[in-house]
mmCIF file of C-alpha atoms in Angstrom:
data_model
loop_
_atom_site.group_PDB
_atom_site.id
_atom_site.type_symbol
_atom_site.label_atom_id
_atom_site.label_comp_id
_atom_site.label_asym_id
_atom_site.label_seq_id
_atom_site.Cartn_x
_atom_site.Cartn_y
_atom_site.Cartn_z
ATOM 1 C CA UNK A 4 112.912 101.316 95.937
ATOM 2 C CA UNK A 5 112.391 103.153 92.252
ATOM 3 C CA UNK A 6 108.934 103.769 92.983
ATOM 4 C CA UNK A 7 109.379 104.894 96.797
ATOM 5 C CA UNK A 8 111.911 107.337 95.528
ATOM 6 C CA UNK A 9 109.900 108.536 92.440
ATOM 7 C CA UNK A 10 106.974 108.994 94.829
ATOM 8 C CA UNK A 11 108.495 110.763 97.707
ATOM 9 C CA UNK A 12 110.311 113.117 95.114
ATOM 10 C CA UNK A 13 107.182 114.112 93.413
ATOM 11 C CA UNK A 14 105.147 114.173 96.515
ATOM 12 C CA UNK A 15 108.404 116.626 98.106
ATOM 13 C CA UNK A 16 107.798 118.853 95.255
ATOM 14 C CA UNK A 17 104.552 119.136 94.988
ATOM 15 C CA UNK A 18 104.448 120.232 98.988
ATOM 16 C CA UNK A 19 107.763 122.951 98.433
ATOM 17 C CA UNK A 20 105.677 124.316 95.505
ATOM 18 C CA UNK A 21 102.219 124.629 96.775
ATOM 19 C CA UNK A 22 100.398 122.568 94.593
ATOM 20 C CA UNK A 23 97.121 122.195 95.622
ATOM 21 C CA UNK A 24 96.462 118.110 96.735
ATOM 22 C CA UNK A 25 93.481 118.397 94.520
ATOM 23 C CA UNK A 26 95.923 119.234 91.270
ATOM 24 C CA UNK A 27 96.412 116.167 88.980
ATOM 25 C CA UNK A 28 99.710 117.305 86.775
ATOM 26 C CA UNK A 29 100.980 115.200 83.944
ATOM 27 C CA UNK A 30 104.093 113.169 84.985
ATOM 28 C CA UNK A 31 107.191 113.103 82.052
ATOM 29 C CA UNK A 32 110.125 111.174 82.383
ATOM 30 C CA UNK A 33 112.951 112.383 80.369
ATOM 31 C CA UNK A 34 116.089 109.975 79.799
ATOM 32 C CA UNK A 35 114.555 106.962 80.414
ATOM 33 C CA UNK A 36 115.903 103.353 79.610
ATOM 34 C CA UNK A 37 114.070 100.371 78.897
ATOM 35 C CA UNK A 38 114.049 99.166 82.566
ATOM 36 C CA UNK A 39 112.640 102.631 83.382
ATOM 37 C CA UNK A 40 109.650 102.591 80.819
ATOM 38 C CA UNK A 41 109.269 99.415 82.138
ATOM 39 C CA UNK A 42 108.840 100.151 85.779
ATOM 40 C CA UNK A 43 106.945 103.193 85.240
ATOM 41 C CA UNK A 44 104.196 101.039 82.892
ATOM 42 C CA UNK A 45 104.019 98.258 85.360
ATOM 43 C CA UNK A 46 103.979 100.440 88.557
ATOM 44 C CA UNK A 47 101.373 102.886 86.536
ATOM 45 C CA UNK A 48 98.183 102.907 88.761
ATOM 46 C CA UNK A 49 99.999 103.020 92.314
ATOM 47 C CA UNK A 50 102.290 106.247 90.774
ATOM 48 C CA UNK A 51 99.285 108.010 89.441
ATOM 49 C CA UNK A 52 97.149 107.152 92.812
ATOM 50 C CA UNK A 53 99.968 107.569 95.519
ATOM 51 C CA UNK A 54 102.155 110.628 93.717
ATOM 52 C CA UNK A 55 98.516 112.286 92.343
ATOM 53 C CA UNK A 56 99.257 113.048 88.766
ATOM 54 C CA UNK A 57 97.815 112.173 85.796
ATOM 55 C CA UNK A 58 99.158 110.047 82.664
ATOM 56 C CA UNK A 59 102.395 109.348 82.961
ATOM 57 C CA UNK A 60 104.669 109.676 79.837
ATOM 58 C CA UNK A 61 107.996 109.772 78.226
ATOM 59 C CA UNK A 62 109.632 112.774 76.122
ATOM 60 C CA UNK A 63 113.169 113.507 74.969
ATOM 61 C CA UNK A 64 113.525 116.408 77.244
ATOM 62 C CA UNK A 65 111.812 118.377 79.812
ATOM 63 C CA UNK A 66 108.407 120.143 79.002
ATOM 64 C CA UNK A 67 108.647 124.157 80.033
ATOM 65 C CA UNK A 68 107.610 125.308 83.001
ATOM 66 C CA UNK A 69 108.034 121.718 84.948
ATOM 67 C CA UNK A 70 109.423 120.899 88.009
ATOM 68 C CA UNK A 71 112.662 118.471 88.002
ATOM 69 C CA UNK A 72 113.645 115.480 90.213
ATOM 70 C CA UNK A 73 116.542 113.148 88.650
ATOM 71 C CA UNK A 74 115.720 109.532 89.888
ATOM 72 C CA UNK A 75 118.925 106.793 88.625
ATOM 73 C CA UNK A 76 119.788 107.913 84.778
ATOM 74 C CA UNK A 77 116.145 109.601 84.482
ATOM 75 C CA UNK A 78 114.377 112.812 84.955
ATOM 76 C CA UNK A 79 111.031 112.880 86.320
ATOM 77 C CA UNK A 80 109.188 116.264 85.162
ATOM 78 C CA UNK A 81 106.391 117.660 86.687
ATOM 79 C CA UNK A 82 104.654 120.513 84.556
ATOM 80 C CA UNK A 83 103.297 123.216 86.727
ATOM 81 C CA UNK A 84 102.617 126.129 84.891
ATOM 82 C CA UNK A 85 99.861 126.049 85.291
ATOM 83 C CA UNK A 86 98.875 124.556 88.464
ATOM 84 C CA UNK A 87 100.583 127.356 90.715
ATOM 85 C CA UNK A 88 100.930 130.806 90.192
ATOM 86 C CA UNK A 89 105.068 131.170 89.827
ATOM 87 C CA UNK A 90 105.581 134.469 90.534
ATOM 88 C CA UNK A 91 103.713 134.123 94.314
ATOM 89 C CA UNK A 92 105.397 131.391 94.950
ATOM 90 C CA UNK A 93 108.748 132.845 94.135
ATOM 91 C CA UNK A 94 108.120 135.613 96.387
ATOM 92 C CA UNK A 95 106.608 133.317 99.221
ATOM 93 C CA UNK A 96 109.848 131.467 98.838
ATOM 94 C CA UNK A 97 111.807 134.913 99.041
ATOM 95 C CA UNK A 98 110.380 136.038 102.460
ATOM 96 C CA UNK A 99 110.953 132.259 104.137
ATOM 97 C CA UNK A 100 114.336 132.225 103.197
ATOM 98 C CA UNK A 101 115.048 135.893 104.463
ATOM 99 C CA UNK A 102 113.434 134.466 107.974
ATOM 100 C CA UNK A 103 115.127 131.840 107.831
ATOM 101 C CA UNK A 104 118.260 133.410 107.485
ATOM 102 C CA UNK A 105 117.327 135.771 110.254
ATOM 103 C CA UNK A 106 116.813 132.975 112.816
ATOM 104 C CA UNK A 107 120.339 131.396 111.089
ATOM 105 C CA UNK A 108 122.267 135.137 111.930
ATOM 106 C CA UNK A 109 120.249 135.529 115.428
ATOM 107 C CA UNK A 110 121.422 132.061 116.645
ATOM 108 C CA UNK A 111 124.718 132.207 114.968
ATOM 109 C CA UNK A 112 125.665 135.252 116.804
ATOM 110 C CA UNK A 113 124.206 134.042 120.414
ATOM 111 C CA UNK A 114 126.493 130.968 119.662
ATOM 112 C CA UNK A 115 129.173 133.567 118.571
ATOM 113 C CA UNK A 116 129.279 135.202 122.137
ATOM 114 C CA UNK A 117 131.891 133.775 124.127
ATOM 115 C CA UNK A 118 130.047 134.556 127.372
ATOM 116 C CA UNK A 119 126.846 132.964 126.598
ATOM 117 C CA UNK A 120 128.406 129.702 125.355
ATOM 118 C CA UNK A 121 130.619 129.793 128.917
ATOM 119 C CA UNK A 122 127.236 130.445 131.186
ATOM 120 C CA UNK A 123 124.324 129.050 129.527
ATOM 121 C CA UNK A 124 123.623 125.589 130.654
ATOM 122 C CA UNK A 125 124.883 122.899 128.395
ATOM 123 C CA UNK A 126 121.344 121.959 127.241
ATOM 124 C CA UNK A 127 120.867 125.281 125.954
ATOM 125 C CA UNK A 128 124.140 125.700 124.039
ATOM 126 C CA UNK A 129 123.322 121.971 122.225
ATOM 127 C CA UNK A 130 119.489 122.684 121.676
ATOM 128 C CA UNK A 131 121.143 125.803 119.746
ATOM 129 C CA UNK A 132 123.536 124.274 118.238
ATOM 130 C CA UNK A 133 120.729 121.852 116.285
ATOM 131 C CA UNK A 134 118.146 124.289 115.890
ATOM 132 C CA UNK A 135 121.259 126.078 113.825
ATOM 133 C CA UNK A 136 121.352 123.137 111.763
ATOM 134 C CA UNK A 137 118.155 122.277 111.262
ATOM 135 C CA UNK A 138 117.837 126.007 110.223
ATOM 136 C CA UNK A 139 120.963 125.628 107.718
ATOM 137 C CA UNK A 140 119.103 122.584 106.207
ATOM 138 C CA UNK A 141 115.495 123.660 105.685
ATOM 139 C CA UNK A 142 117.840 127.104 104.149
ATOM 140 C CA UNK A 143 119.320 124.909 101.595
ATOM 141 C CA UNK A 144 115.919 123.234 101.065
ATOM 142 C CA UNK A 145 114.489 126.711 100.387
ATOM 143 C CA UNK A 146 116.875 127.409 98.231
ATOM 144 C CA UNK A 147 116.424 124.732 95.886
ATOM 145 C CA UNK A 148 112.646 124.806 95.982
ATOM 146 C CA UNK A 149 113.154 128.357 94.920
ATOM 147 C CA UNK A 150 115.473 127.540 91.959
ATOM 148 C CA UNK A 151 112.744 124.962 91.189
ATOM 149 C CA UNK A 152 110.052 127.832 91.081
ATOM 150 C CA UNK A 153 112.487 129.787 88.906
ATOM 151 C CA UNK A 154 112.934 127.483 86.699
ATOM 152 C CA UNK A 155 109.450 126.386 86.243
ATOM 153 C CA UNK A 156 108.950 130.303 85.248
#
């Protein structure tokens, strides 16, 4: 369970951020218990071969530039500095949001009109009504891949 939610966090970050598949970063856990240090030594060759980074090690607190994913009481830090270029994928970020929020207002306001929830076949009015929330979620997850990118910066 650790490892499939180390790996799935690293692997999510690595996608929001661009990293190229090729890129081997270092992995750093900061925080980390015994039982942590423990896991991450014994389940060493399947995190470095399914999450692609390098060595994996341990530090007090979180190198610069690094991306962040808090797994139980630990941090897992990805530096990528200089893997991606931070600025261009700050701005990518900016413009899929500001879609994204266009499709959000477009739909919001088709749902908004009294008329075309009254008329429209049910179908319609429900396939909007999810598309809206799918929409809302990959917004939020746009947002926080974006305050990763920042923060990496």
């Amino acid at each position: 369970n650790w490892l499939v939610e180390l790996v799935s966090g690293l692997r999510s970050v690595r996608a929001e951020m661009n990293v190229p598949p090729a890129a081997i970063a270092p992995l750093v856990i900061v925080g980390a218990n015994v039982e942590t240090r423990e896991r991450a030594a014994r389940h060493d060759p399947a995190i470095r071969r399914l999450a692609r980074v390098g060595e994996v090690g341990f530090a007090a607190e979180a190198p610069k530039g690094s991306a962040q994913i808090v797994i139980g009481e630990a941090t897992a830090c990805l530096p990528l500095g200089d893997l991606i270029d931070v600025a261009a994928e700050a701005a990518r970020l900016k413009r899929e949001i500001e879609k994204n929020q266009g499709e959000i207002t477009r739909i919001e306001k088709k749902l908004g009109n009294e008329k075309f929830v009254a008329n429209a076949p049910a179908e319609v009015v429900e396939a909007d009504r999810e598309k809206l929330a799918e929409l809302s979620e990959t917004g939020d997850r746009l947002k926080l891949a974006l305050g990763r990118v920042e923060a990496a910066a």
